[in-house]
Coordinates of N, CA, C and O in Angstrom, one line a residue:
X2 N -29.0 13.3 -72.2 CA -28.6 12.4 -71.2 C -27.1 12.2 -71.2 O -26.5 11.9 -72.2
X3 N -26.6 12.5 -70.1 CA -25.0 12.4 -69.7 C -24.5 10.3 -69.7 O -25.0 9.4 -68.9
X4 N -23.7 10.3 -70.6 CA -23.1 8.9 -70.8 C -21.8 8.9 -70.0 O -21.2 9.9 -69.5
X5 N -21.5 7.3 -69.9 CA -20.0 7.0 -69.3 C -18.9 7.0 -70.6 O -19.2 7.0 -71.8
X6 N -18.0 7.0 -70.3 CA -16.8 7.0 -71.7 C -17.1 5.7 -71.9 O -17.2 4.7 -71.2
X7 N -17.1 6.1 -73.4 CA -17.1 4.6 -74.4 C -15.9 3.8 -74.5 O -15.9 2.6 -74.8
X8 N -15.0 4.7 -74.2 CA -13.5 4.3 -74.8 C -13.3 2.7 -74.3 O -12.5 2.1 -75.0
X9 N -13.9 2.0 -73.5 CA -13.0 0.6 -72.8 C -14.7 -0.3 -73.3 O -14.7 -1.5 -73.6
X10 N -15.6 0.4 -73.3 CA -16.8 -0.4 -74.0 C -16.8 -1.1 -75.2 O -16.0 -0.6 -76.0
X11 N -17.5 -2.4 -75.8 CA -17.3 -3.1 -76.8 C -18.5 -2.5 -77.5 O -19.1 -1.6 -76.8
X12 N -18.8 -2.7 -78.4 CA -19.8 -2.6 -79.3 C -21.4 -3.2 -78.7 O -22.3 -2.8 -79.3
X13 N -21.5 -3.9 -77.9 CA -23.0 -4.4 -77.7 C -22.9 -3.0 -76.6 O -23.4 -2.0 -77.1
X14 N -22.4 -2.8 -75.3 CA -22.0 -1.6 -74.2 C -22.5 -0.7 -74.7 O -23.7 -0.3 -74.5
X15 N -21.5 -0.2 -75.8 CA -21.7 1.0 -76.4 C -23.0 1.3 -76.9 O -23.6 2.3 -76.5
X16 N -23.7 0.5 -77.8 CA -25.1 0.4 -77.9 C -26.2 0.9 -77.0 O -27.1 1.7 -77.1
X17 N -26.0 -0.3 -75.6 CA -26.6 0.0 -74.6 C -26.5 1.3 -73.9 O -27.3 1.8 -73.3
X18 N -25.3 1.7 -74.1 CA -24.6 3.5 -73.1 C -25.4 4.2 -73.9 O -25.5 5.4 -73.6
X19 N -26.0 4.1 -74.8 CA -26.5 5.3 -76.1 C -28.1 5.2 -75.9 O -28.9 6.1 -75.9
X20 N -28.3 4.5 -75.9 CA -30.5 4.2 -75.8 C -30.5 5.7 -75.1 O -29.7 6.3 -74.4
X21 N -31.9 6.2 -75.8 CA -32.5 7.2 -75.5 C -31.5 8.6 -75.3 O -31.6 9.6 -74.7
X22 N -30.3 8.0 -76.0 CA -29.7 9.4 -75.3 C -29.7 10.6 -77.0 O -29.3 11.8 -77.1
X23 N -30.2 10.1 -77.9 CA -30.5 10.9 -79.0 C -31.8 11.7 -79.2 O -32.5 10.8 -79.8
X24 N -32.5 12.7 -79.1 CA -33.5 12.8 -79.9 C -33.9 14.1 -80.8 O -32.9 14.8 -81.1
X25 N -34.9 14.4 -81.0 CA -35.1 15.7 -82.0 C -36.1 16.3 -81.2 O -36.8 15.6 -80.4
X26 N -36.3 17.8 -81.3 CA -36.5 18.3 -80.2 C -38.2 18.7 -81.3 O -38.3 19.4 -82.3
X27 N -39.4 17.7 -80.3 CA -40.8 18.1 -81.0 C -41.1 19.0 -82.0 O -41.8 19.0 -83.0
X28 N -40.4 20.1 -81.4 CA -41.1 21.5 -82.2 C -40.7 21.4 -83.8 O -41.2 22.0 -84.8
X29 N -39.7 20.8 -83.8 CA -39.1 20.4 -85.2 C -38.4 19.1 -86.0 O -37.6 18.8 -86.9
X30 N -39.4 18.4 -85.2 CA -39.6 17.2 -85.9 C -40.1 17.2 -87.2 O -39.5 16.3 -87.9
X31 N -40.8 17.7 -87.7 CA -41.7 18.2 -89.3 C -40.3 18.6 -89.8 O -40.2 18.5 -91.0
X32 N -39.1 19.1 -89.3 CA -38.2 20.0 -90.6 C -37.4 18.8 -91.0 O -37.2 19.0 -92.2
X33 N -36.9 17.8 -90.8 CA -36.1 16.6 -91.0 C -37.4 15.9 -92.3 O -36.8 15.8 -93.4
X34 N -38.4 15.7 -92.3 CA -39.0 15.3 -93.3 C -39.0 15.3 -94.6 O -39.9 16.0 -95.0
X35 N -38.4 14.8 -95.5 CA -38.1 15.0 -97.0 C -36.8 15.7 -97.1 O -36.2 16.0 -98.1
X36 N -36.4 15.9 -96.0 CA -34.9 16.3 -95.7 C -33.9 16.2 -96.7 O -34.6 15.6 -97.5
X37 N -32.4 16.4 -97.3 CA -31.5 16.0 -96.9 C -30.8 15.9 -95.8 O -30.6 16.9 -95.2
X38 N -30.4 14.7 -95.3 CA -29.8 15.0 -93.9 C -27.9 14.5 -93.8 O -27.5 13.5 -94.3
X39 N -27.2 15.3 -93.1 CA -25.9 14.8 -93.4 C -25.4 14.7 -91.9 O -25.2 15.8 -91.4
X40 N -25.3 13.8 -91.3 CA -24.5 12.9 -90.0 C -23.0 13.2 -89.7 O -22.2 12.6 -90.4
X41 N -22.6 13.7 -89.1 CA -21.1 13.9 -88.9 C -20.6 13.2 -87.8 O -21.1 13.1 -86.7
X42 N -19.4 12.6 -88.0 CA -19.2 12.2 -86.5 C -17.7 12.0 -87.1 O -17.3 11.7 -88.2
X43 N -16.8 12.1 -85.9 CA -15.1 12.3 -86.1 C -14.6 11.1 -86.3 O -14.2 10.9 -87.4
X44 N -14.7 10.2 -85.3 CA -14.1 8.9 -85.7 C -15.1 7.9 -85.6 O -15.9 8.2 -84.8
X45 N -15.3 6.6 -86.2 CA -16.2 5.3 -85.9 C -15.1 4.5 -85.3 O -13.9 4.3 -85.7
X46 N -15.6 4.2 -84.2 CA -14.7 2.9 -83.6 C -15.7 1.6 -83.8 O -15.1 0.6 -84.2
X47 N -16.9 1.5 -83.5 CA -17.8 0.3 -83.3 C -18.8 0.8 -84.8 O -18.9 0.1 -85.9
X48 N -19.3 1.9 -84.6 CA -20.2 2.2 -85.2 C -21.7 2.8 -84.4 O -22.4 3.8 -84.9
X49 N -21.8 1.9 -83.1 CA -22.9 2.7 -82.3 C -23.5 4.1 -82.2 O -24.7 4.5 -82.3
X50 N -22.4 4.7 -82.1 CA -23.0 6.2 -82.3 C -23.5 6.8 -83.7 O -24.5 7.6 -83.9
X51 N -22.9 6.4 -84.4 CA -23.6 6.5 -85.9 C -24.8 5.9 -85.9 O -25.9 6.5 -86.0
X52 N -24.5 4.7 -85.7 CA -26.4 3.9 -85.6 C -27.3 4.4 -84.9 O -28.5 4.5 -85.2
X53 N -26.7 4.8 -83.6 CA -27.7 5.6 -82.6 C -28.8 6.9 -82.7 O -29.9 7.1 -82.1
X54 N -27.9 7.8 -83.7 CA -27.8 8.8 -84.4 C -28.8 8.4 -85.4 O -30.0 8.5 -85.1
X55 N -28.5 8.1 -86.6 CA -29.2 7.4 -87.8 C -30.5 6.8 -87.5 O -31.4 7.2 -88.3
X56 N -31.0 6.1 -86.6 CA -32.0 5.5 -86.0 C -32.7 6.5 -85.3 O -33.9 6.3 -85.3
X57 N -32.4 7.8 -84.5 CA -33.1 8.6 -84.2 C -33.9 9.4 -85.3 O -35.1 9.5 -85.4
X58 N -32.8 9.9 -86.0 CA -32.9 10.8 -87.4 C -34.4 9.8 -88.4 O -35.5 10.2 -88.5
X59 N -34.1 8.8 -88.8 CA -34.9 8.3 -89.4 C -36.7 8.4 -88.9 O -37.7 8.6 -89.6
X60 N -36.6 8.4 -87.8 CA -38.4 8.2 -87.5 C -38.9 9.7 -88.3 O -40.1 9.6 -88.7
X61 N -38.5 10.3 -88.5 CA -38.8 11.6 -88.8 C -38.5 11.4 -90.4 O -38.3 12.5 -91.0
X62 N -38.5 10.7 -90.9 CA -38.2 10.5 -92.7 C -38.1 11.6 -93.3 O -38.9 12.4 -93.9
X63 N -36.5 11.6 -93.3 CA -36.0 12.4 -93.9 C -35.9 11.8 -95.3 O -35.8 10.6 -95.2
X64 N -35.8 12.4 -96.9 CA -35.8 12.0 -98.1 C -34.4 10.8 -98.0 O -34.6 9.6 -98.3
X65 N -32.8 11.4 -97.5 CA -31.6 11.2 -97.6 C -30.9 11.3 -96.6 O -30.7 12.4 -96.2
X66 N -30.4 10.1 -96.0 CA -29.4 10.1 -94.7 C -28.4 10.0 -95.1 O -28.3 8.9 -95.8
X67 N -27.0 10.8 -95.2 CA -25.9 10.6 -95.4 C -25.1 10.4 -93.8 O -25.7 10.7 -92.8
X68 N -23.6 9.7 -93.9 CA -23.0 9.7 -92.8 C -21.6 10.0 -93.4 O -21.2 9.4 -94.4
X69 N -20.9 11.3 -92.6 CA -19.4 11.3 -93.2 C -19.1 11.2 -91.8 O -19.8 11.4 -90.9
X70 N -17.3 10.7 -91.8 CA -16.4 10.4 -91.1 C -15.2 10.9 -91.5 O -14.8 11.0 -92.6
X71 N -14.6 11.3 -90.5 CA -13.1 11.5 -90.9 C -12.4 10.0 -90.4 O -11.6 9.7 -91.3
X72 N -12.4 9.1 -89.5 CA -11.5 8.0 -89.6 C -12.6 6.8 -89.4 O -13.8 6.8 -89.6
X73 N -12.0 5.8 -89.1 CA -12.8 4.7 -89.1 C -11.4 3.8 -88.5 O -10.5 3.5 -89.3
X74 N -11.4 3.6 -87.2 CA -10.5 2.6 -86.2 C -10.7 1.3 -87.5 O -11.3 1.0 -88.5
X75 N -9.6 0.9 -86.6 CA -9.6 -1.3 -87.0 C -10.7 -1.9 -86.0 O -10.9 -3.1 -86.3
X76 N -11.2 -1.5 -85.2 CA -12.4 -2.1 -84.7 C -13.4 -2.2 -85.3 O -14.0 -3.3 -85.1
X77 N -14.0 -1.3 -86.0 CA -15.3 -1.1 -86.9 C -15.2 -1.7 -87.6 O -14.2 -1.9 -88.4
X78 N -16.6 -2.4 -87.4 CA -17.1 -3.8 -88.6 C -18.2 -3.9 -88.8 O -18.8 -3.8 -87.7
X79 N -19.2 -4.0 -90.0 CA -20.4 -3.6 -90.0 C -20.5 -5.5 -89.9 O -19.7 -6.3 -90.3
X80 N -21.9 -5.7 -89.4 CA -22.5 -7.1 -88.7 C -23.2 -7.3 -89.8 O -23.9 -8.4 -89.8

């Protein structure tokens, strides 16, 4: 699902712009299971997208969710 730019969105927005827009595609739902899984994403500004991500990835219980980043803004704040 095609989103609006996050860029001027706050953190609850950003949340809401993201619902349903992650998922794993049925046929390989079973391969995430007992997984390692490693998350990439370039910058965190809020965090949303990481969580959006993470929360998809998880239904499928993977053993290990890692998350790397290259930056992390002065906005990002975990709640």
């Amino acid at each position: 699902k095609r989103t609006k730019s996050q860029a001027s969105l706050d953190r609850e927005k950003r949340k809401k712009n993201l619902e349903g827009v992650f998922a794993v595609d049925a046929k390989r739902s079973d391969f995430l299971k007992g997984k390692k899984v490693l998350i990439i994403d370039d910058v965190v500004t809020t965090g949303a997208t990481i969580e959006a991500v993470c929360e998809t990835v998880k239904v499928h219980k993977p053993a290990l969710l890692h998350v790397l980043t290259a930056a992390i803004t002065p906005l990002y704040h975990q709640d």
